[in-house]
Amino acid sequence: MAIAADEITPELIAEHGLADAEYERIVAILGRAPNLLELGIFSVMWSEHCSYKSSRHWLRRLPTEGPQVICGPGENAGVVDLGDGMAAVFKIESHNHPSFIEPHQGAATGVGGILRDVFTMGARPVALLDSLRFGAPGHPKTRYLVDGVVAGIGGYGNCVGVPTVGGETTFHGVYNGNVLVNAMCVGLVAREQIFYARASGPGNPVVYVGAKTGRDGIHGATMASAEFSEAAEARRPTVQAGDPFTEKLLLEACLELMRTDAIVAIQDMGAAGLTSSSFEMAARGGVGIEMDLDRVPTRETGMTPYELMLSESQERMLLVLRQGAEGRARAVFAKWDLECVAVGRVTDSGAVVLRWHGEEVARVPVAPIGREAPLYERPHERRPAAVPIAALDVAAPLAPGEALRRLLGSPDLASRRWIFEQYDHMVMGDTVQRPGGDAAVVRIHGSNRGLALTTDCTPRYCAADPVRGGMQAVAEAWRNLCAVGARPLAVTDCLNFGSPENPQVMGEFVGCIEGMAEACRALDFPVVSGNVSFYNETDGQAIWPTPTVGGLGLLADLDHMATLAWRHGGLALVLVGETFGWLGCSLYLREVCGREEGAPPPVDLATERRHGELVRSLCEAGLLEACHDLSDGGLYVALAEMALASGIGADLRLPEACDSPTAWLFGEDQGRYLLAVAPARLAAVEAAASRAGVLARRVGTTGGAALTLDGGDAISLRELAAIHEGWLPALMGTP
Amino acid sequence: MKARVHVRLKDGVLDPQGAAIGRALAQLGFAGVGEVRQGKLIELELAETDRARAARQLEAMCERLLANPVIETYAVSLED
Amino acid sequence: MKARVHVRLKDGVLDPQGAAIGRALAQLGFAGVGEVRQGKLIELELAETDRARAARQLEAMCERLLANPVIETYAVSLED
Amino acid sequence: MRAGVITFPGSNCDRDAAVALAACGAAVTSIWHAETELPRLDLIVLPGGFTYGDYLRCGAIAARAPVMAEVARRAEAGVAVLGICNGFQILAEIGLLPGAMISNAGLKFVCRPVDLEVATDASPFTAGYARGQAIRLPIAHHDGNYVCSEAECRRLEDEDRVAFRYMDNPNGSTARIAGVLGAGRNVLGMMPHPERAADPRLGGTDGRILFQTLLETLG
Ligand SMILES: Nc1ncnc2c1ncn2[C@@H]1O[C@H](COP(=O)(O)OP(=O)(O)O)[C@@H](O)[C@H]1O
Ligand SMILES: [Mg+2]
């Protein structure tokens, strides 16, 4: 064989992030030492990012099936059935490390990547969401990172013309050295027109389309799998830059070609582009692929096979076409001004064979690279359970009104308008519920049905109690979907953690998955896609466990969608669910008392389900004027958010015997909703609740231009709005 | 004193703007245009009159604000 | 031949980018910074080897695409 | 009314414009930017988006697209031409409308509904509104800061060619200008998106009036 023998030194192996045992396995698979190119291929395919070597074992615990699931984990994105011949394709992915190094390009290329994961399956992307975790507001890098990440996400999505309709943003010092940027994309496709990344048909051409290849982000995949150090930050690897314009052309060209029968398989080139796309498509189809790398379109001169296989240049796809369809593909891509080059063909050799000017430069069997990929059951340590805090042990240093002011202007509760107004959230003309509500709602084009979308996680709960935190993240996503009147269908998740080599981090990971799995099962809310991001730590300092949950639900009739805002005074405010006044781990405890401690609120999944189903049925029966779920900050904050969205105030009545008004107002008990109900419908709502065995009691009335408590302690909405809207612009220095 | 800072993308960093300009020029019939790169030229009025000090000040401005060292390089010049 | 086109906003046209840079520099503690203007510097590779013809070609590119005469002026230069 | 919506590489509000027009009863044709001939049309729409990535200057490269020569000829001949957002930028770049757009004063992309004043009812686009009427339409742009010389601005005022004005200037535009008419009053460029306020489900129908008016005035 003509494959050149490179000298593979222990240093080279270590630089490629491969353990000695992993290297030995490579030698065993090949029956010889790899050359440098092959070493590079194994290093990316066996990186944490691509192989899930530390997480695979545990991910199996997540429920992934249900009658609504068309395609679960394993493809580029998950697919769920929407009825009427339509399906939703969706996935969430992290771009944490790149965004820390270059916030604008890092976040932008994160959006680009997740868009491609969705349209590679034949779906037109219809919505983007972003879940963002930044360091402490006062940290010297935070402003720069917020500014760059938001501009990057907006700059990309706006240009491609897919609305960014939702997400979440929180701040905490544990993210100072590792911000999290998780981007979720949702697409729509006719059930019969879903495309998969399964290569087949020996002889079929393998075609490269999209942008040219440069030296972008070589080793990005291994970078995303190694923990940060100050030195690495200084080393500044080549960041990949995005071109949303080319992405838009690629999107249109791919969807246009997909309307013909030219495509057998298609996959985006994500991390370690040409390597992962060729190996994964071959593996799924049980075939081989041979490629002539000298045919790959390049942007720079003198690129080597190693660089071509490892480059992370953006806006590229690899296609397997039917024989004879090349001409049609070339015409479509030429129309959109994009490269379209046959670089190889499908074979029955079961190996990926790479040639360079006719000479074979690599030969790697496909099946073993997956089958024999390392799988680690790393040691994990459970942490002792956090101690609950009794409500009566919490001081009330501020009067309720003052505490509310403090909370509404605090980093995690202040308005996100400064962010979402930089995103075009209306393009495509179907955004029925804009950012700011419990879930975004995007109409299924040309119909009266809608998709409800949300991302959720409360990392401080996960840090205090991973199992409960994982459960809560799923429950909150589910609740947010119910709150707009949607039927929750499925989940995509992005598991952001520190180093899996640290048993405590691994313990958090295992705990969160257990909690999530239990909640997904109890709520019939299967996981259909996701992503794991480990090594979010700097100099040994790990982030909080942050399992972001992206939820998708279906609204069968948009006429029955609920929103936060009521439109009249004189409506009854009805609180669904029981209030125990759980202050442990609450924002009240942190922002008002300066304490970050205690156990997070328990999650009772049966109750959660009963309450959500009741609220949804009330929406469907048209009985609600407004609806909001209760989460961070509890009842009083939820009420204020509703009043601010409405521009109409409300009066809240404390219960007769209330031991701790603070706990009642600000406790974060789960499974609760606040409803606004017209007086004429109140009896019907109460009857429905009692039939369902759900506690629903009247707690106040809408009206006026202020929030009042038992008729007193008035805070004008104007003042609250100034506090709520003021914080983020002030932080960013752009009033 | 008038100063200029030229900020450009590092070689190898994708420059979609430059590429789009190159294609547009070709479509307009301009032949023989090779690579096109688009950078920024920032012109500043400085109160500083000492050339050496002004140069140091500019250098510091570039490091701290005007250029993004991850993807950009810069060159400064002072007008006589 | 390498060529450069410097496109700048006309005097009198407000430059929000330049103004923002000026404010940010002041905030960072750089004293004595007067007006700041941000322009574009476009670098091109030309196949043309005759300087006069190259200059005419560049001029035409600016007129037809690279600058918007309503708000911008331009200057071209050729590298030796 | 026969309306043609032009799609350039990077247009992304072309479908939205077509949907809004069709909902009002127009027969809508989609036109690719590489065309050099156009069918008979009563209205040509240059939709919003990021043509050519908005690289170099917004709308600059699209303004040089093959189809634009024919659009300019039709405009001269009196056919109604509506440029929305990026379409406005293209019309300014090609010189069918005066002025130019630079970066928003706040240097950020802004997406939100804004309050506008209809500054003239004397055009086939705005005849359905009352002069001075307050309406609300969404904006979504990064470079909507309208710049024109003082003399040009005076001329626009004198000739009653300012179509819309922002109440609360969101981008720093000269004289709060949000939309202008060409000298023949058959060309309108506007930064706000009427097609995003044409469906009650999406919040507001103030933009729908513009399309209905076109249908009424152009048949
Ligand atoms: N946390 C998770 N939960 C469920 N599925 C997951 C999770 N992480 C990864 N997956 C699935 O594993 C597969 C590989 O993921 P990934 O490598 O991120 O995809 P891609 O190569 O398209 O970027 C995908 O199908 C993804 O949905
Ligand atoms: Mg993928």
PDB file of N, CA, C and O and ligand atoms in Angstrom, chain A residues 76 91 93 113 117 120 267-268 270 280, ligand 2:
ATOM      1  N   ASN A  76     -29.053  13.698  12.252  1.00  0.00           N
ATOM      2  CA  ASN A  76     -28.585  15.059  12.469  1.00  0.00           C
ATOM      3  C   ASN A  76     -29.491  15.846  13.395  1.00  0.00           C
ATOM      4  O   ASN A  76     -29.066  16.782  14.053  1.00  0.00           O
ATOM      5  N   LYS A  91     -33.269  20.402  16.992  1.00  0.00           N
ATOM      6  CA  LYS A  91     -32.090  20.016  17.747  1.00  0.00           C
ATOM      7  C   LYS A  91     -31.473  21.237  18.407  1.00  0.00           C
ATOM      8  O   LYS A  91     -31.651  22.353  17.939  1.00  0.00           O
ATOM      9  N   GLU A  93     -27.676  22.697  20.073  1.00  0.00           N
ATOM     10  CA  GLU A  93     -26.250  22.395  20.099  1.00  0.00           C
ATOM     11  C   GLU A  93     -25.487  23.518  20.790  1.00  0.00           C
ATOM     12  O   GLU A  93     -25.891  24.668  20.753  1.00  0.00           O
ATOM     13  N   GLY A 113     -24.334  26.225  12.381  1.00  0.00           N
ATOM     14  CA  GLY A 113     -24.239  24.774  12.482  1.00  0.00           C
ATOM     15  C   GLY A 113     -25.587  24.130  12.778  1.00  0.00           C
ATOM     16  O   GLY A 113     -25.952  23.113  12.187  1.00  0.00           O
ATOM     17  N   ASP A 117     -27.921  21.425  10.607  1.00  0.00           N
ATOM     18  CA  ASP A 117     -28.388  20.132  11.119  1.00  0.00           C
ATOM     19  C   ASP A 117     -29.863  19.926  10.799  1.00  0.00           C
ATOM     20  O   ASP A 117     -30.328  18.800  10.644  1.00  0.00           O
ATOM     21  N   THR A 120     -30.419  19.903   6.641  1.00  0.00           N
ATOM     22  CA  THR A 120     -29.845  18.714   6.024  1.00  0.00           C
ATOM     23  C   THR A 120     -30.866  17.566   6.020  1.00  0.00           C
ATOM     24  O   THR A 120     -30.751  16.623   5.242  1.00  0.00           O
ATOM     25  N   GLN A 267     -25.454  15.165   4.493  1.00  0.00           N
ATOM     26  CA  GLN A 267     -25.075  15.550   5.848  1.00  0.00           C
ATOM     27  C   GLN A 267     -24.246  16.818   5.828  1.00  0.00           C
ATOM     28  O   GLN A 267     -23.383  17.007   4.974  1.00  0.00           O
ATOM     29  N   ASP A 268     -24.521  17.684   6.795  1.00  0.00           N
ATOM     30  CA  ASP A 268     -23.730  18.901   6.929  1.00  0.00           C
ATOM     31  C   ASP A 268     -22.336  18.553   7.403  1.00  0.00           C
ATOM     32  O   ASP A 268     -22.116  17.525   8.038  1.00  0.00           O
ATOM     33  N   GLY A 270     -20.078  19.477  10.027  1.00  0.00           N
ATOM     34  CA  GLY A 270     -19.985  20.210  11.288  1.00  0.00           C
ATOM     35  C   GLY A 270     -18.581  20.107  11.830  1.00  0.00           C
ATOM     36  O   GLY A 270     -17.604  20.344  11.110  1.00  0.00           O
ATOM     37  N   GLU A 280     -19.631   9.248   9.049  1.00  0.00           N
ATOM     38  CA  GLU A 280     -20.956   8.980   9.617  1.00  0.00           C
ATOM     39  C   GLU A 280     -21.943   8.512   8.552  1.00  0.00           C
ATOM     40  O   GLU A 280     -22.753   7.621   8.788  1.00  0.00           O
TER      41      GLU A 280
HETATM   42 MG    MG E   2     -25.063  17.316  12.105  1.00  0.00          MG
END
